[in-house]
Tab-separated table of C-alpha atoms in Angstrom:
chain	number	residue	atom	x	y	z
Q	56	MET	CA	32.438	-58.845	-17.058
Q	57	ALA	CA	32.611	-55.777	-14.986
Q	58	GLN	CA	34.261	-53.825	-17.856
Q	59	LYS	CA	31.269	-54.620	-20.341
Q	60	ALA	CA	28.635	-53.784	-17.498
Q	61	LYS	CA	30.100	-50.501	-16.948
Q	62	ALA	CA	30.474	-49.674	-20.699
Q	63	ALA	CA	26.687	-50.531	-21.120
Q	64	VAL	CA	25.723	-48.503	-18.190
Q	65	ASP	CA	27.918	-45.725	-19.552
Q	66	ALA	CA	26.053	-45.861	-22.631
Q	67	GLY	CA	22.831	-45.576	-20.998
Q	68	LEU	CA	21.698	-49.413	-21.148
Q	69	THR	CA	20.630	-51.659	-18.545
Q	70	PRO	CA	22.762	-54.727	-18.563
Q	71	ILE	CA	21.789	-57.913	-17.306
Q	72	VAL	CA	24.943	-59.319	-15.443
Q	73	CYS	CA	24.704	-63.287	-15.079
Q	74	VAL	CA	26.608	-65.423	-12.521
Q	75	GLY	CA	26.409	-69.203	-12.378
Q	76	GLU	CA	28.281	-72.286	-11.526
Q	77	LEU	CA	29.303	-75.396	-13.476
Q	78	LEU	CA	27.747	-78.944	-12.503
Q	79	ALA	CA	31.022	-79.975	-11.073
Q	80	ASP	CA	31.152	-76.999	-8.850
Q	81	ARG	CA	27.493	-77.507	-7.613
Q	82	GLU	CA	28.206	-81.440	-6.884
Q	83	ALA	CA	31.560	-80.396	-5.037
Q	84	GLY	CA	29.524	-77.859	-2.676
Q	85	LYS	CA	31.325	-74.834	-4.349
Q	86	THR	CA	28.139	-72.974	-5.513
Q	87	GLU	CA	28.516	-70.156	-2.948
Q	88	GLY	CA	32.225	-69.674	-3.529
Q	89	VAL	CA	32.073	-69.488	-7.275
Q	90	LEU	CA	29.118	-67.264	-7.061
Q	91	SER	CA	30.959	-64.986	-4.482
Q	92	GLN	CA	34.090	-64.802	-6.754
Q	93	GLN	CA	32.075	-64.181	-9.944
Q	94	PHE	CA	30.277	-61.364	-7.953
Q	95	ILE	CA	33.249	-59.820	-6.554
Q	96	ALA	CA	35.061	-59.792	-9.973
Q	97	GLY	CA	31.954	-58.608	-11.788
Q	98	PRO	CA	29.071	-56.534	-10.647
Q	99	GLY	CA	30.759	-56.161	-7.084
Q	100	SER	CA	33.488	-54.211	-8.657
Q	101	LEU	CA	31.037	-51.461	-9.883
Q	102	THR	CA	30.554	-48.240	-8.110
Q	103	PRO	CA	27.229	-48.123	-6.032
Q	104	GLU	CA	25.719	-45.838	-8.552
Q	105	GLU	CA	26.865	-48.021	-11.576
Q	106	PHE	CA	25.511	-51.193	-9.529
Q	107	SER	CA	22.180	-49.478	-8.924
Q	108	ARG	CA	21.718	-49.484	-12.910
Q	109	ILE	CA	22.093	-53.096	-13.674
Q	110	LEU	CA	19.944	-56.153	-13.546
Q	111	LEU	CA	21.546	-59.517	-11.973
Q	112	ALA	CA	20.784	-63.008	-13.061
Q	113	TYR	CA	21.657	-66.377	-11.436
Q	114	GLU	CA	22.098	-68.711	-14.515
Q	115	PRO	CA	23.442	-72.039	-13.411
Q	116	VAL	CA	25.677	-73.136	-16.335
Q	117	TRP	CA	24.700	-76.774	-15.676
Q	118	ALA	CA	20.935	-75.745	-16.456
Q	119	ILE	CA	21.502	-73.609	-19.735
Q	120	GLY	CA	20.173	-75.651	-22.788
Q	121	THR	CA	20.554	-78.854	-20.984
Q	122	GLY	CA	17.027	-79.423	-20.113
Q	123	LYS	CA	18.134	-79.627	-16.505
Q	124	VAL	CA	16.582	-76.895	-14.074
Q	125	ALA	CA	17.367	-75.911	-10.709
Q	126	THR	CA	14.529	-76.886	-8.197
Q	127	PRO	CA	12.823	-73.710	-7.038
Q	128	GLU	CA	14.563	-74.185	-3.610
Q	129	ILE	CA	18.106	-74.325	-5.163
Q	130	ALA	CA	17.322	-71.157	-7.241
Q	131	ALA	CA	15.949	-69.304	-4.052
Q	132	ALA	CA	18.878	-70.402	-2.148
Q	133	ALA	CA	21.219	-68.889	-4.863
Q	134	HIS	CA	19.333	-65.727	-5.078
Q	135	ARG	CA	19.317	-65.358	-1.218
Q	136	PHE	CA	23.067	-65.836	-1.381
Q	137	LEU	CA	23.620	-63.231	-3.993
Q	138	ARG	CA	21.431	-60.803	-2.247
Q	139	GLN	CA	23.739	-61.186	0.816
Q	140	CYS	CA	26.704	-60.598	-1.409
Q	141	VAL	CA	25.195	-57.323	-2.624
Q	142	SER	CA	24.517	-56.186	1.166
Q	143	ASP	CA	27.926	-57.123	2.050
Q	144	GLN	CA	29.620	-55.282	-0.930
Q	145	PHE	CA	27.259	-52.328	-1.088
Q	146	SER	CA	24.510	-51.807	1.558
Q	147	ALA	CA	21.162	-53.368	2.485
Q	148	GLY	CA	19.326	-50.840	0.395
Q	149	HIS	CA	21.057	-52.100	-2.621
Q	150	ALA	CA	20.345	-55.666	-1.667
Q	151	SER	CA	16.637	-54.981	-1.379
Q	152	ALA	CA	16.540	-52.614	-4.686
Q	153	VAL	CA	18.305	-55.033	-6.905
Q	154	ARG	CA	16.321	-57.208	-9.177
Q	155	ILE	CA	17.846	-60.863	-9.417
Q	156	LEU	CA	16.460	-62.953	-12.262
Q	157	TYR	CA	16.578	-66.739	-12.671
Q	158	GLY	CA	17.761	-67.999	-16.067
Q	159	GLY	CA	18.436	-71.632	-16.257
Q	160	SER	CA	16.163	-73.503	-18.541
Q	161	VAL	CA	12.937	-71.550	-17.911
Q	162	LYS	CA	10.122	-73.221	-19.287
Q	163	PRO	CA	6.161	-73.328	-19.070
Q	164	GLU	CA	6.331	-76.551	-16.949
Q	165	ASN	CA	8.732	-74.571	-14.008
Q	166	ILE	CA	7.981	-71.088	-14.255
Q	167	GLN	CA	5.143	-71.081	-11.599
Q	168	GLY	CA	7.278	-72.985	-9.181
Q	169	LEU	CA	10.208	-70.773	-9.665
Q	170	LEU	CA	8.235	-67.519	-9.415
Q	171	ALA	CA	6.662	-68.707	-6.156
Q	172	GLN	CA	9.826	-68.088	-4.537
Q	173	GLU	CA	9.944	-64.851	-2.752
Q	174	GLU	CA	13.755	-64.334	-3.609
Q	175	LEU	CA	13.198	-64.684	-7.365
Q	176	ASP	CA	12.302	-61.165	-9.003
Q	177	GLY	CA	11.684	-62.774	-12.478
Q	178	ALA	CA	12.960	-64.869	-15.194
Q	179	LEU	CA	15.701	-64.520	-17.967
Q	180	VAL	CA	13.982	-66.973	-20.761
Q	181	GLY	CA	16.273	-68.217	-23.203
Q	182	GLY	CA	15.330	-71.010	-25.744
Q	183	ALA	CA	11.537	-71.056	-24.632
Q	184	SER	CA	11.203	-67.644	-25.870
Q	185	LEU	CA	11.938	-68.889	-29.500
Q	186	ASP	CA	8.534	-70.646	-29.513
Q	187	ALA	CA	5.419	-68.335	-29.277
Q	188	LYS	CA	3.252	-70.885	-27.526
Q	189	SER	CA	5.867	-71.639	-24.815
Q	190	PHE	CA	6.803	-67.888	-24.341
Q	191	ALA	CA	3.080	-66.852	-24.171
Q	192	GLN	CA	2.663	-69.678	-21.382
Q	193	ILE	CA	5.672	-68.183	-19.494
Q	194	VAL	CA	4.553	-64.512	-19.907
Q	195	ASN	CA	0.968	-65.312	-18.798
Q	196	CYS	CA	1.826	-67.427	-15.609
Q	197	PRO	CA	-0.483	-66.496	-12.893
């Protein structure tokens, strides 16, 4: 993951680096351990300058294309934890500057609750972006 992100940054692109746990990990209470490992092996291994040029996304694997979605509170807790990982690895400045998106089954029905969470900086919309009406409702969410 880090090599691809570094190559994208070197090419002048802004990569979106995704991390997220499996349902078995969540149910076993291992979410933070999994996210920490993924962060350290991926975006956490970039230089501070490289890191400042990426976007981070929390994409719980169990919510991608399944119709399941993390509650706003679950998403906020994961984002808060990832921001702490950034602070620990880089600095508080990097933690406040990084944009962390939520990307697990974002739909018109859940976007407002997700974006009401202070910890979420935006959404990474997948399947719902394929339907113009759904995507417009997400984009135009108050």
